[in-house]
XYZ file of C-alpha atoms in Angstrom:
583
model
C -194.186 -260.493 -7.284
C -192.496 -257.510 -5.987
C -195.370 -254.202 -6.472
C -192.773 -251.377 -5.478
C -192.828 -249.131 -2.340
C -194.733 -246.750 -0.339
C -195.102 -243.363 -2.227
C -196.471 -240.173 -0.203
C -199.200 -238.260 -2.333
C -198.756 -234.538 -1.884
C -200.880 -232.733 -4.602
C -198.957 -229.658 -4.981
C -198.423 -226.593 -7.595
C -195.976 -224.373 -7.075
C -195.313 -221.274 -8.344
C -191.469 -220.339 -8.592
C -190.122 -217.375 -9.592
C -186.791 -216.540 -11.066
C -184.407 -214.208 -12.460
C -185.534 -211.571 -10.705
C -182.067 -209.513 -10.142
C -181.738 -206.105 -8.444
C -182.539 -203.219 -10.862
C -183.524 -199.831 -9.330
C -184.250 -198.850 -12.595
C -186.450 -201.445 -14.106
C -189.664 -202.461 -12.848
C -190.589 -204.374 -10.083
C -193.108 -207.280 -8.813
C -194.063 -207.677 -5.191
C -195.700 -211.526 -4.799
C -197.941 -211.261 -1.512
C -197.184 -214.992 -0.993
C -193.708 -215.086 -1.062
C -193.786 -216.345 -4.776
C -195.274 -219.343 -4.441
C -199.019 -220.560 -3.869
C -200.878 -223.946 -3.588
C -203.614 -225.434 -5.714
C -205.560 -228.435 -5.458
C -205.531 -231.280 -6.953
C -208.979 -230.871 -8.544
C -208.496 -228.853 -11.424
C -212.014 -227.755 -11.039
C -210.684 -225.310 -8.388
C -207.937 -222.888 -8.917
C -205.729 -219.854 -6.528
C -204.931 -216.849 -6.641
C -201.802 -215.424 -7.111
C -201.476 -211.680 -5.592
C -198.932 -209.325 -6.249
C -198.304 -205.568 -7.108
C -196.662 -204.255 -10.116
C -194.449 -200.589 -10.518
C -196.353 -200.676 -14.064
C -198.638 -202.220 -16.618
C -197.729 -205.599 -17.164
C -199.143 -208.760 -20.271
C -199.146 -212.381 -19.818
C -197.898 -213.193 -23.682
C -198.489 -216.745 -25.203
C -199.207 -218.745 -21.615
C -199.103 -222.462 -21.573
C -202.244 -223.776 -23.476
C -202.459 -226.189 -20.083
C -203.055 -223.603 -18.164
C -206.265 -221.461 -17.218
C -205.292 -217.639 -16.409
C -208.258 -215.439 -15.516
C -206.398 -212.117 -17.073
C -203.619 -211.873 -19.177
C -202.402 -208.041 -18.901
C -203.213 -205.238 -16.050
C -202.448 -202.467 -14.702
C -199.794 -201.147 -11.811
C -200.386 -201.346 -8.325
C -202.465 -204.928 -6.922
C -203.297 -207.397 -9.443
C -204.816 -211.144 -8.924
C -205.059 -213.683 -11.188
C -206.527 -216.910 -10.787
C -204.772 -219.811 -12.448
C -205.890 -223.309 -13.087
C -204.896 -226.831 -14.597
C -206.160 -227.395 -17.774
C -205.570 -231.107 -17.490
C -205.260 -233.761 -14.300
C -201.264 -234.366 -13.750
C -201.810 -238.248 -13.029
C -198.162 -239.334 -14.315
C -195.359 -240.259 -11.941
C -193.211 -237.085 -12.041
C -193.846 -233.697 -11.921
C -195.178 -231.431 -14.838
C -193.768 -227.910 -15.549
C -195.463 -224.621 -17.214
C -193.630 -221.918 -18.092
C -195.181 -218.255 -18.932
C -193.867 -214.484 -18.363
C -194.999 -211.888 -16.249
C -193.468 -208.763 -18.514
C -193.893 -205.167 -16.864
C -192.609 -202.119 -18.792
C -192.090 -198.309 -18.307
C -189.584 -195.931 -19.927
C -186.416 -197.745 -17.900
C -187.656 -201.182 -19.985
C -189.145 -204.200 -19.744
C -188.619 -206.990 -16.823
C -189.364 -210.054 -17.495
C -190.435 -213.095 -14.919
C -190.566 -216.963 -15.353
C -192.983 -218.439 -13.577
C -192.999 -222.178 -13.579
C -195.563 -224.524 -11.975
C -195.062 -227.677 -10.975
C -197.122 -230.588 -8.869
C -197.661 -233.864 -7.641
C -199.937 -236.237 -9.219
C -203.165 -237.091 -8.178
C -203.473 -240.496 -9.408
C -199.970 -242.239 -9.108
C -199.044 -245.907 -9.954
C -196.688 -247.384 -7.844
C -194.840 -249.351 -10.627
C -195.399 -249.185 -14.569
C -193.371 -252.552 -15.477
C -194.782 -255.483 -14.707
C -194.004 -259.336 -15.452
C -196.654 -262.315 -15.357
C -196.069 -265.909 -14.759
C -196.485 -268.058 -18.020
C -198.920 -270.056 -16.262
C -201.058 -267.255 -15.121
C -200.632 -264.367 -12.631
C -202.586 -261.887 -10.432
C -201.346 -258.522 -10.820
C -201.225 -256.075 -7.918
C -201.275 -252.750 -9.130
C -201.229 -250.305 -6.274
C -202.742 -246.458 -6.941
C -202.608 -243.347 -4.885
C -204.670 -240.742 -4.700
C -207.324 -238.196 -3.159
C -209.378 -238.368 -5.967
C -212.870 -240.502 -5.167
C -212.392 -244.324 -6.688
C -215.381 -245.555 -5.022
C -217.684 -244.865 -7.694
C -215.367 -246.555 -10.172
C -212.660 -247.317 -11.621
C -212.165 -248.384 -15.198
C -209.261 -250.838 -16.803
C -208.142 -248.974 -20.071
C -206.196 -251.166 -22.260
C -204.378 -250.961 -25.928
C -206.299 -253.103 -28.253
C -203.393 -253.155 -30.354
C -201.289 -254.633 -27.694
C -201.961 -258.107 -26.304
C -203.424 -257.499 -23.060
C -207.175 -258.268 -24.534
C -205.911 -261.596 -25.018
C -204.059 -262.139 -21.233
C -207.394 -260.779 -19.307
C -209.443 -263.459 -21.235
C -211.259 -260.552 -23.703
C -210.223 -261.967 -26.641
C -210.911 -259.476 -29.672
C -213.191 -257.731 -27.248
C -215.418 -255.188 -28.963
C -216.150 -253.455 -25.734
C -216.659 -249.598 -25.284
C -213.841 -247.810 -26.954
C -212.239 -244.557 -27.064
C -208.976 -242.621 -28.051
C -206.667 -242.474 -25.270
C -203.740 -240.379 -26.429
C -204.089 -241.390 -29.901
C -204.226 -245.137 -29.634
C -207.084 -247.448 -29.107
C -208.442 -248.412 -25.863
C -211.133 -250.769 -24.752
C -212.510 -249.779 -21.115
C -213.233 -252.772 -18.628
C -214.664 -251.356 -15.358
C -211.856 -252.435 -12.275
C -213.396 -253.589 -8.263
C -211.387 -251.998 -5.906
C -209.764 -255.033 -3.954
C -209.364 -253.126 -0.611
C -207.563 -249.890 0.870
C -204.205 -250.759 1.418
C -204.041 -247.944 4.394
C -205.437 -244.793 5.574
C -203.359 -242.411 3.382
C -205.775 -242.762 0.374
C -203.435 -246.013 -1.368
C -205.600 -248.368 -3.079
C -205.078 -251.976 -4.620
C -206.850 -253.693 -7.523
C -206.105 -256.810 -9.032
C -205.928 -257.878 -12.438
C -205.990 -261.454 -13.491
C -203.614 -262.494 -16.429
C -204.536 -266.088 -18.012
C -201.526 -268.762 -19.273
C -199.727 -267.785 -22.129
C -200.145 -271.656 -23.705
C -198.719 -269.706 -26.815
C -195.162 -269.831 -28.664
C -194.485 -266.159 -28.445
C -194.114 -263.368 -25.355
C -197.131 -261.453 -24.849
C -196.607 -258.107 -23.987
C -199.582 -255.790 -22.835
C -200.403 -251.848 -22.360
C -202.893 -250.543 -20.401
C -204.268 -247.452 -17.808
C -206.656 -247.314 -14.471
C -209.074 -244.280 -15.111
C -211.556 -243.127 -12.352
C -215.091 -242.516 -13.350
C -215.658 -240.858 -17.072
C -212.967 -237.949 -16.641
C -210.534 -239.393 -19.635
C -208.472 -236.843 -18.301
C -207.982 -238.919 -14.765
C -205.902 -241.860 -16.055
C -202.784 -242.588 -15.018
C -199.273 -243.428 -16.997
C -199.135 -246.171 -19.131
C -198.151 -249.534 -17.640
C -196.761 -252.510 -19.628
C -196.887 -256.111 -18.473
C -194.695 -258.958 -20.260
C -195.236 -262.351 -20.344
C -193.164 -265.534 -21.770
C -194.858 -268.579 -23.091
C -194.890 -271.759 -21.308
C -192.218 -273.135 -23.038
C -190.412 -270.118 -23.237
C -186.818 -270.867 -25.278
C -183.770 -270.099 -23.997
C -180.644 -270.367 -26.207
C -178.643 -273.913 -25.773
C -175.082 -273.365 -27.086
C -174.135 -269.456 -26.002
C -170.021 -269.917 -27.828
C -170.328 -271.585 -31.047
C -171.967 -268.588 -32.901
C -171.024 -265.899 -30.546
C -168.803 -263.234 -31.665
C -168.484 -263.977 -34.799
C -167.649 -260.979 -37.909
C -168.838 -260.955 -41.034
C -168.090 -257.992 -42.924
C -171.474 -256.802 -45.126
C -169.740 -253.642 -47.005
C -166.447 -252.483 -47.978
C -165.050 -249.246 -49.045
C -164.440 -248.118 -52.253
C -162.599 -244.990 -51.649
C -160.995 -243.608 -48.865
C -159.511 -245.185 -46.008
C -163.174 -246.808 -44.904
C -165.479 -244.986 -42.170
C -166.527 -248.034 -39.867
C -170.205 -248.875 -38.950
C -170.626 -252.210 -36.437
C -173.828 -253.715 -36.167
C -174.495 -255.756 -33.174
C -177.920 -257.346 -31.821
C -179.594 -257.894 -28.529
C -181.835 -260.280 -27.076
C -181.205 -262.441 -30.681
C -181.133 -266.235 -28.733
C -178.543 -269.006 -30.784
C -181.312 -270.171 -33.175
C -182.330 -266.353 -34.446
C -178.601 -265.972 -35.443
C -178.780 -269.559 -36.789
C -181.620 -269.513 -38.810
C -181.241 -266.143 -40.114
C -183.059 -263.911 -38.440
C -180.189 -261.921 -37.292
C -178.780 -261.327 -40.396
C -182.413 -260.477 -41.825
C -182.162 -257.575 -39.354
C -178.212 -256.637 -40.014
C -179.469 -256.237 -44.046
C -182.341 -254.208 -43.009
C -180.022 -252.037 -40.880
C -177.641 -251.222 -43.852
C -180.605 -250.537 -46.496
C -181.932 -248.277 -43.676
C -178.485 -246.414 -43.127
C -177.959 -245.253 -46.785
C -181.144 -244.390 -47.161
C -181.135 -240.715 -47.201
C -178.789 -237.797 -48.740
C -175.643 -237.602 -48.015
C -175.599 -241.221 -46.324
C -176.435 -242.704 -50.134
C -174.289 -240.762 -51.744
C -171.675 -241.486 -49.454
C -172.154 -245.173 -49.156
C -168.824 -245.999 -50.975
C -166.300 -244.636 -48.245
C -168.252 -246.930 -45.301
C -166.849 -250.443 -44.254
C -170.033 -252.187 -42.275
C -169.473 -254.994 -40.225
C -171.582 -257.573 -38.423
C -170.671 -259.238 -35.193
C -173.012 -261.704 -33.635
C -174.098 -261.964 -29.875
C -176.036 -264.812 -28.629
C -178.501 -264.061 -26.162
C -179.673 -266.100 -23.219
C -183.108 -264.708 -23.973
C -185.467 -263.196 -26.820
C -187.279 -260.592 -24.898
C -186.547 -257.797 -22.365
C -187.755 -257.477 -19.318
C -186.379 -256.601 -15.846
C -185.966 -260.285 -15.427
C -184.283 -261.592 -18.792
C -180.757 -262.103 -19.717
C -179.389 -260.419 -23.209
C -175.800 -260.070 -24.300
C -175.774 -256.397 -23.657
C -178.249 -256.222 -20.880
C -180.353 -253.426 -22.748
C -183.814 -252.200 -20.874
C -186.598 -250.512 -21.739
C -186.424 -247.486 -19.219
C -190.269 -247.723 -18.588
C -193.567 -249.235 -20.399
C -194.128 -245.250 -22.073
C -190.894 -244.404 -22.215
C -188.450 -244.087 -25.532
C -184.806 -244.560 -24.344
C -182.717 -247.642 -24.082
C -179.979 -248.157 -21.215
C -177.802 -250.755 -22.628
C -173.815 -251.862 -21.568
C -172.006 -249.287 -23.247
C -168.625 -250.881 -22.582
C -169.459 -254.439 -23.411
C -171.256 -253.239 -26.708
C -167.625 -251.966 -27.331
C -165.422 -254.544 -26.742
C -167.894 -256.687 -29.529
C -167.701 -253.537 -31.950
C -163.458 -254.148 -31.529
C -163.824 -257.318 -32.173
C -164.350 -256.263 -36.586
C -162.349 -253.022 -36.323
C -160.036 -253.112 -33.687
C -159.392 -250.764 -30.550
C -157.564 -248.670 -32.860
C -160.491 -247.340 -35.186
C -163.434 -247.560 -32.005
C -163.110 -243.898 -31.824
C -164.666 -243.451 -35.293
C -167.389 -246.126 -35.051
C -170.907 -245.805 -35.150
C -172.545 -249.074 -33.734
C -175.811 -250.126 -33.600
C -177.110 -252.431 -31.298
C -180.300 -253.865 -33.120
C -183.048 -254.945 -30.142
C -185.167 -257.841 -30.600
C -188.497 -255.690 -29.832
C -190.834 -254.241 -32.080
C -191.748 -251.168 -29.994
C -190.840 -247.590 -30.847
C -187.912 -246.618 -29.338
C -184.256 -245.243 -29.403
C -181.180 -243.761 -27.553
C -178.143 -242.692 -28.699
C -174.619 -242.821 -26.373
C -172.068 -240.210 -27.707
C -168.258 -240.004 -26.559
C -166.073 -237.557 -26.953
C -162.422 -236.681 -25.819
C -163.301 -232.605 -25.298
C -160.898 -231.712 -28.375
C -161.972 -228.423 -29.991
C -162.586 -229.271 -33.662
C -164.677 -228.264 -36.745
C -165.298 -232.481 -36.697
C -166.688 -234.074 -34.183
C -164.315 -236.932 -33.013
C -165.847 -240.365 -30.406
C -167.343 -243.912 -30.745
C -171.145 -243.467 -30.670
C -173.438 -246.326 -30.092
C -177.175 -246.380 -31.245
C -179.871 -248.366 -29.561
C -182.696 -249.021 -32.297
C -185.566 -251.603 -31.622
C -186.663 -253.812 -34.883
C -189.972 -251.337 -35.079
C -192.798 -252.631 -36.111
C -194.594 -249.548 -37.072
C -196.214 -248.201 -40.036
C -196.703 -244.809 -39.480
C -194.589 -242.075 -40.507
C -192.109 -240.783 -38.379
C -192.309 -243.927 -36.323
C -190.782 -246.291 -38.759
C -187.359 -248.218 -38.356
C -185.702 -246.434 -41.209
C -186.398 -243.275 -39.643
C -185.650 -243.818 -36.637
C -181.927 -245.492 -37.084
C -180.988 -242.514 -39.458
C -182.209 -239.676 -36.239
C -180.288 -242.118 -34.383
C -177.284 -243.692 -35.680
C -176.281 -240.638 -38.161
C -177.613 -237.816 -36.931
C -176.601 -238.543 -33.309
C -174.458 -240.928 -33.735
C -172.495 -240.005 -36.946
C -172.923 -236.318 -36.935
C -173.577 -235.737 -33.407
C -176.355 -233.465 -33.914
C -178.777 -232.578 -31.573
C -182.366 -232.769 -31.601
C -184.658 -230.113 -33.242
C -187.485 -230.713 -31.465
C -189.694 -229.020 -28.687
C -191.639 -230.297 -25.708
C -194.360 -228.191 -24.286
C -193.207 -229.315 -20.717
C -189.965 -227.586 -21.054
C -190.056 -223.839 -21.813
C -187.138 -221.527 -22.125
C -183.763 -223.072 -22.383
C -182.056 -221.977 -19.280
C -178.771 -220.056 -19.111
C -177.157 -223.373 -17.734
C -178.082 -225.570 -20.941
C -177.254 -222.458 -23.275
C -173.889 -222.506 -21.841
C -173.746 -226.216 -21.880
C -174.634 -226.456 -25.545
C -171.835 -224.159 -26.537
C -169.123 -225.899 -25.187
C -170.142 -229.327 -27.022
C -170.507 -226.613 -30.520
C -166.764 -226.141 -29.616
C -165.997 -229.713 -30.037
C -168.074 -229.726 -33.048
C -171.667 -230.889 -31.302
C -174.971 -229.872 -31.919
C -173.793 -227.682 -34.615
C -177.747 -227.970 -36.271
C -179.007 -225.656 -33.344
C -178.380 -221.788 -32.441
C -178.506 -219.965 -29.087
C -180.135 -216.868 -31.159
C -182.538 -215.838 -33.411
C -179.908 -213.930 -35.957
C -179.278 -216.622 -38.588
C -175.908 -214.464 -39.283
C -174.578 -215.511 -36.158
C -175.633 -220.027 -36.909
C -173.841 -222.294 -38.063
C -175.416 -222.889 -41.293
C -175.460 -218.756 -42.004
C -173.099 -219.054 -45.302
C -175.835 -221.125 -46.499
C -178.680 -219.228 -45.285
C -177.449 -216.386 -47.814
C -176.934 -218.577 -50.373
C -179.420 -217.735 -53.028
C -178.725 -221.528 -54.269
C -180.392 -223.622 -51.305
C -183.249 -220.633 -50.825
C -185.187 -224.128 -51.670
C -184.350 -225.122 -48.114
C -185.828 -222.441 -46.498
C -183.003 -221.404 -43.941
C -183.334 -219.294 -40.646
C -184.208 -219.755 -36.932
C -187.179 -220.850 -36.646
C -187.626 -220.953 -32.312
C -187.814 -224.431 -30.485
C -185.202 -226.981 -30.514
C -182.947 -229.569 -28.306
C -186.645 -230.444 -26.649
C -187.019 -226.377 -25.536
C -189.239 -224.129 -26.812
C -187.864 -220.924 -26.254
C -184.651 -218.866 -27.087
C -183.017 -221.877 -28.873
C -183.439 -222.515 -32.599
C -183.522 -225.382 -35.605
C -182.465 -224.687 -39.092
C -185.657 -225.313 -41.033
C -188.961 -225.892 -40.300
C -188.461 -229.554 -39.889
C -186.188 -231.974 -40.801
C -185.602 -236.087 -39.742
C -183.966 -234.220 -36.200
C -187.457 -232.766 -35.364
C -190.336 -235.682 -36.259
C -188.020 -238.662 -37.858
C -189.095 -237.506 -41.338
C -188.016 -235.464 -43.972
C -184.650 -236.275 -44.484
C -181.917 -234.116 -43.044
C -181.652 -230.715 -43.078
C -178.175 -228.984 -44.853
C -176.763 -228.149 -41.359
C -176.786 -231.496 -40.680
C -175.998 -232.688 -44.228
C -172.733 -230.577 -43.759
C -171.860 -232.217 -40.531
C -172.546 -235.569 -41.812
C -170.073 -234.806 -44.778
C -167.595 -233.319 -43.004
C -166.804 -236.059 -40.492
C -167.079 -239.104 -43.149
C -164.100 -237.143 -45.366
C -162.281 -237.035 -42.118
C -162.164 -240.177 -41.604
C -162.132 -241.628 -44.726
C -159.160 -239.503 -46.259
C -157.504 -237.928 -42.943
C -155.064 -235.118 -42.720
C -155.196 -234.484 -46.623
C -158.750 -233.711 -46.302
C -159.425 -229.817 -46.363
C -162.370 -228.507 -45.469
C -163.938 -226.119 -48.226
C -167.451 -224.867 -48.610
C -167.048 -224.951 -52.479
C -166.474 -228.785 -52.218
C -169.504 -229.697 -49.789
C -171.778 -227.555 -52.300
C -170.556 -229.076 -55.555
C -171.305 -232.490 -53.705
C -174.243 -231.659 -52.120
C -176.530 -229.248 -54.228
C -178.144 -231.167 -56.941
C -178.392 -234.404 -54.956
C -179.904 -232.136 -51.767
C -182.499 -230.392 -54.377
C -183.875 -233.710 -56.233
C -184.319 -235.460 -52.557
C -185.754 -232.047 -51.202
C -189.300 -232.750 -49.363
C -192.107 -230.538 -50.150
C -192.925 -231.096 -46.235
C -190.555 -228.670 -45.163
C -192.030 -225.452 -47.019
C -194.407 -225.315 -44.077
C -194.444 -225.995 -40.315
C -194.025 -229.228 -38.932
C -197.750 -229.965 -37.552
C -197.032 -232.901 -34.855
C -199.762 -234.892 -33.923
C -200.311 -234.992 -29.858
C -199.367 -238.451 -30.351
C -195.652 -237.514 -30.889
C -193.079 -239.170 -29.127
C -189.860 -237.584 -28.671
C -186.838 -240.620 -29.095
C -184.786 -241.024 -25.855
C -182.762 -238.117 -24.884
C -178.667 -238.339 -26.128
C -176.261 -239.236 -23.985
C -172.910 -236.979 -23.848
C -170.123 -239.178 -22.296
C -166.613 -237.991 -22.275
C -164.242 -240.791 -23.050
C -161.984 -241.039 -19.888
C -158.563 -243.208 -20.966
């Protein structure tokens, strides 16, 4: 089995600073080390970062992940020592974002200073697959960090790697490991690959003697630090008598239409399935899925109340397999970008040319289709086109990813997670209203980026300030009738968490709950009368509220009078994709 490559381990912060333009007038930093400084790798050591200031300066709101020995001085030489909070063990570097802001009577300067680093405990790969008959996995670690005391095997007991190691239901020590169970195993070392601190150890996966693919999670941790444990790695395994599908033509591309319109011209959804092998679409199991797909899609306000103007169709796809894996076969070739990650990669241009097969070339542009994936993991990505035509509508094919999720909690749920994908994304075209600590301010690059797609009508549920007058969803905002929703700009959204902002405090575009918000509920309305009724349509604020009002008041959740409080065990879906439809 192929383990990867060579990776160099450079534990490195850096300190960057930018935006730091001319100004005679305003006041000034010098950085005594050229604006940038090293720290170790052991976040039990920090360095200090030197510079002089024209005039009193505050650190305001820094990054919780960060240690800062002063937060506000004086003019003239300052130090501060900063530390890690936390170990950076994943595979990519981690940014922190605060402000060094300095003011006298010309005004206040502002300075972003973003740290970044290396990991100190890297995995060479995260995805692994195991022979059905039993394998030896070879999972290679770098690092500076001292694994000769030991090294523990952290694994997800809700997963099914107890069961491929031989543990059974093990009841060994526990713990919470980013809020999911883990068992600990200690790991031997199974020798020092070379002199630049790259380790193997070996983990032995029994026969799968089962009917079903195993798939397992787990971590290497060194010593007791739970804060030394390195990205989540999945491995997969087929049975031993693993099926592959026997006739891929007799069922394929088939269309069977599930709705039809009752007004209107008909707005066209196309669902479409991957990884289902001949006998899931024979015995069922397929359209099981399609059923549970359209229940899903009305299931919130305005979709339900709009259900009468959508045509849905089904078209099946055999698969050559049932499972994904860098190694398997599906009709559209969809992966799993990594064991922790959320977004799908599928073929975008084979997934259309089955959608045209219900609805024709000539009505692709105003599909949504969702590609149902024969997984039960929590996942989903959403692939928007466009032509670049200014509108008030948003106008392209979009197609929606969306695993058969097996989850239970909320805001991980497959309802949930095909509305955020296939309407708001895919239907509306709205963005996310989310933040991530890791990013911080929304650059002047992604503000300007954002605007253009508002021109086209994108993203239309986010604004680039913090007067509601100047949103999107302002008429509404000083409408005394939807003061239940709670308007403004409230900061953090489209994964930033500065100087970009969401409509309410949450909505099903920030945590996958809570149904949509009405700047979305507008979009979504606006783009099925389009379609449905064409050039006769007129858009008119009167009309959306006379639809909208009572329906949007009964469904209203009580969540949304107060801030969202997301667990740490969040995970942001995979980010949108923005393609522009080339003829």
């Amino acid at each position: 089995m192929k383990t990867g490559y060579k990776l160099l381990f450079l534990p490195l912060f850096i300190l960057a600073l930018a935006g730091c333009k001319e100004d005679p007038t305003a006041p000034t930093f010098d950085m005594e080390k050229g604006y940038s400084i090293t720290l170790p790798y052991d976040i039990r050591n920090g360095e200090t970062l030197t510079f002089s200031a024209s005039d009193s300066w505050t650190i305001n709101k820094p990054d919780s992940r960060l240690s800062i020995s002063r937060t506000s001085g004086g003019s003239g030489t300052n130090n501060i020592v900063i530390k890690a909070n936390d170990y950076n063990c994943t595979n990519d570097d981690v940014d922190y974002t605060f402000s060094i802001t300095s003011s006298n009577e010309a005004g206040t300067k502002s300075v972003d200073v973003t740290v970044t680093h290396e990991p100190v405990f890297r995995v060479e790969t995260l995805n692994y697959e195991a022979d059905a008959m039993g394998d030896t996995l070879h999972i290679i670690v770098t690092t500076k960090a001292d694994v000769y005391s030991s090294v523990n095997l952290y694994y997800d007991i809700n997963s099914d790697f107890a069961e491929m190691i031989g543990m059974g239901k093990a009841k060994a020590q526990s713990q919470t490991v980013e809020s999911k169970a883990m068992c600990v195993k200690p790991l031997t070392r199974a020798k020092v690959k070379t002199e630049e601190e790259e380790h193997e150890f070996e983990i032995v996966i029994d026969p799968n003697l089962g009917s079903s693919v195993r798939t397992g999670y787990f971590r290497l941790g060194i010593g007791e630090d739970s804060r030394m444990l390195s990205e989540e790695m999945a491995v997969v395994q087929p049975p031993a008598n693993i099926y592959h599908s026997k006739d891929m033509e007799t069922e394929d591309g088939k269309v069977t239409q599930l709705q039809k319109h009752t007004v209107g011209n008909g707005v066209p959804v196309v669902i479409l399935g991957d990884g289902f092998v001949d006998r899931d679409i024979a015995n069922g199991k397929f359209r099981e899925a399609a059923n549970r797909a359209v229940d899903a899609l009305f299931s919130l306000h305005p979709m339900k109340t709009l259900r009468n103007y959508f045509d849905v169709y089904e078209v099946t796809a055999v698969s050559y397999d049932g499972y994904f894996s860098n190694y398997t076969t599906t009709a559209f070739g969809s992966k799993f970008t990594s064991a922790s990650s959320t977004e799908i990669q599928g073929d975008d241009d084979r997934v259309a040319e089955y959608a045209s097969k219900a609805i024709g070339e000539g009505r692709i542009n105003d599909a949504v289709v969702i590609v149902l994936i024969n997984d039960g993991r929590y996942a989903g990505t959403c692939s928007m086109y466009t032509d670049r035509k200014q509108s008030d509508v948003p106008n392209g094919m979009s197609i929606a990813y969306v695993p058969l999720i097996e989850s239970t909690e909320p805001g991980t749920e497959f309802p949930e997670v095909l509305c955020h994908e296939a309407v708001g994304h895919g239907f509306a075209k709205l963005a996310d209203e989310y933040c991530s600590e890791e990013n911080g301010k929304m650059s002047d690059a992604d503000k300007r980026h954002f605007q253009e797609w508002q021109e086209f009508g994108f993203s239309r549920n986010i604004a680039l300030d913090s007067d509601v007058t100047k949103s999107y969803w302002a008429n509404f905002a000083s409408d005394s009738r939807y003061v239940f929703e709670r308007l403004g700009c409230y900061e953090g959204a489209a994964g930033y968490v500065k100087d970009v902002y969401r409509p309410t405090f949450n909505s099903i575009m920030n945590d996958n709950i809570d149904g949509f918000n009405v700047a979305g509920r507008v979009m979504i309305y606006k783009r099925c009368m389009k379609i449905a009724l064409g050039d006769k349509w007129k858009s008119s604020n009167a009309d959306f509220v006379a639809f909208d009002l009572e329906e949007a008041k009964a469904s209203a959740s009580s969540k949304r009078r107060a801030p969202a409080k997301r667990s740490s065990a969040f995970k942001p879906l995979g980010k949108p994709r923005i393609i522009v439809k080339v003829e």
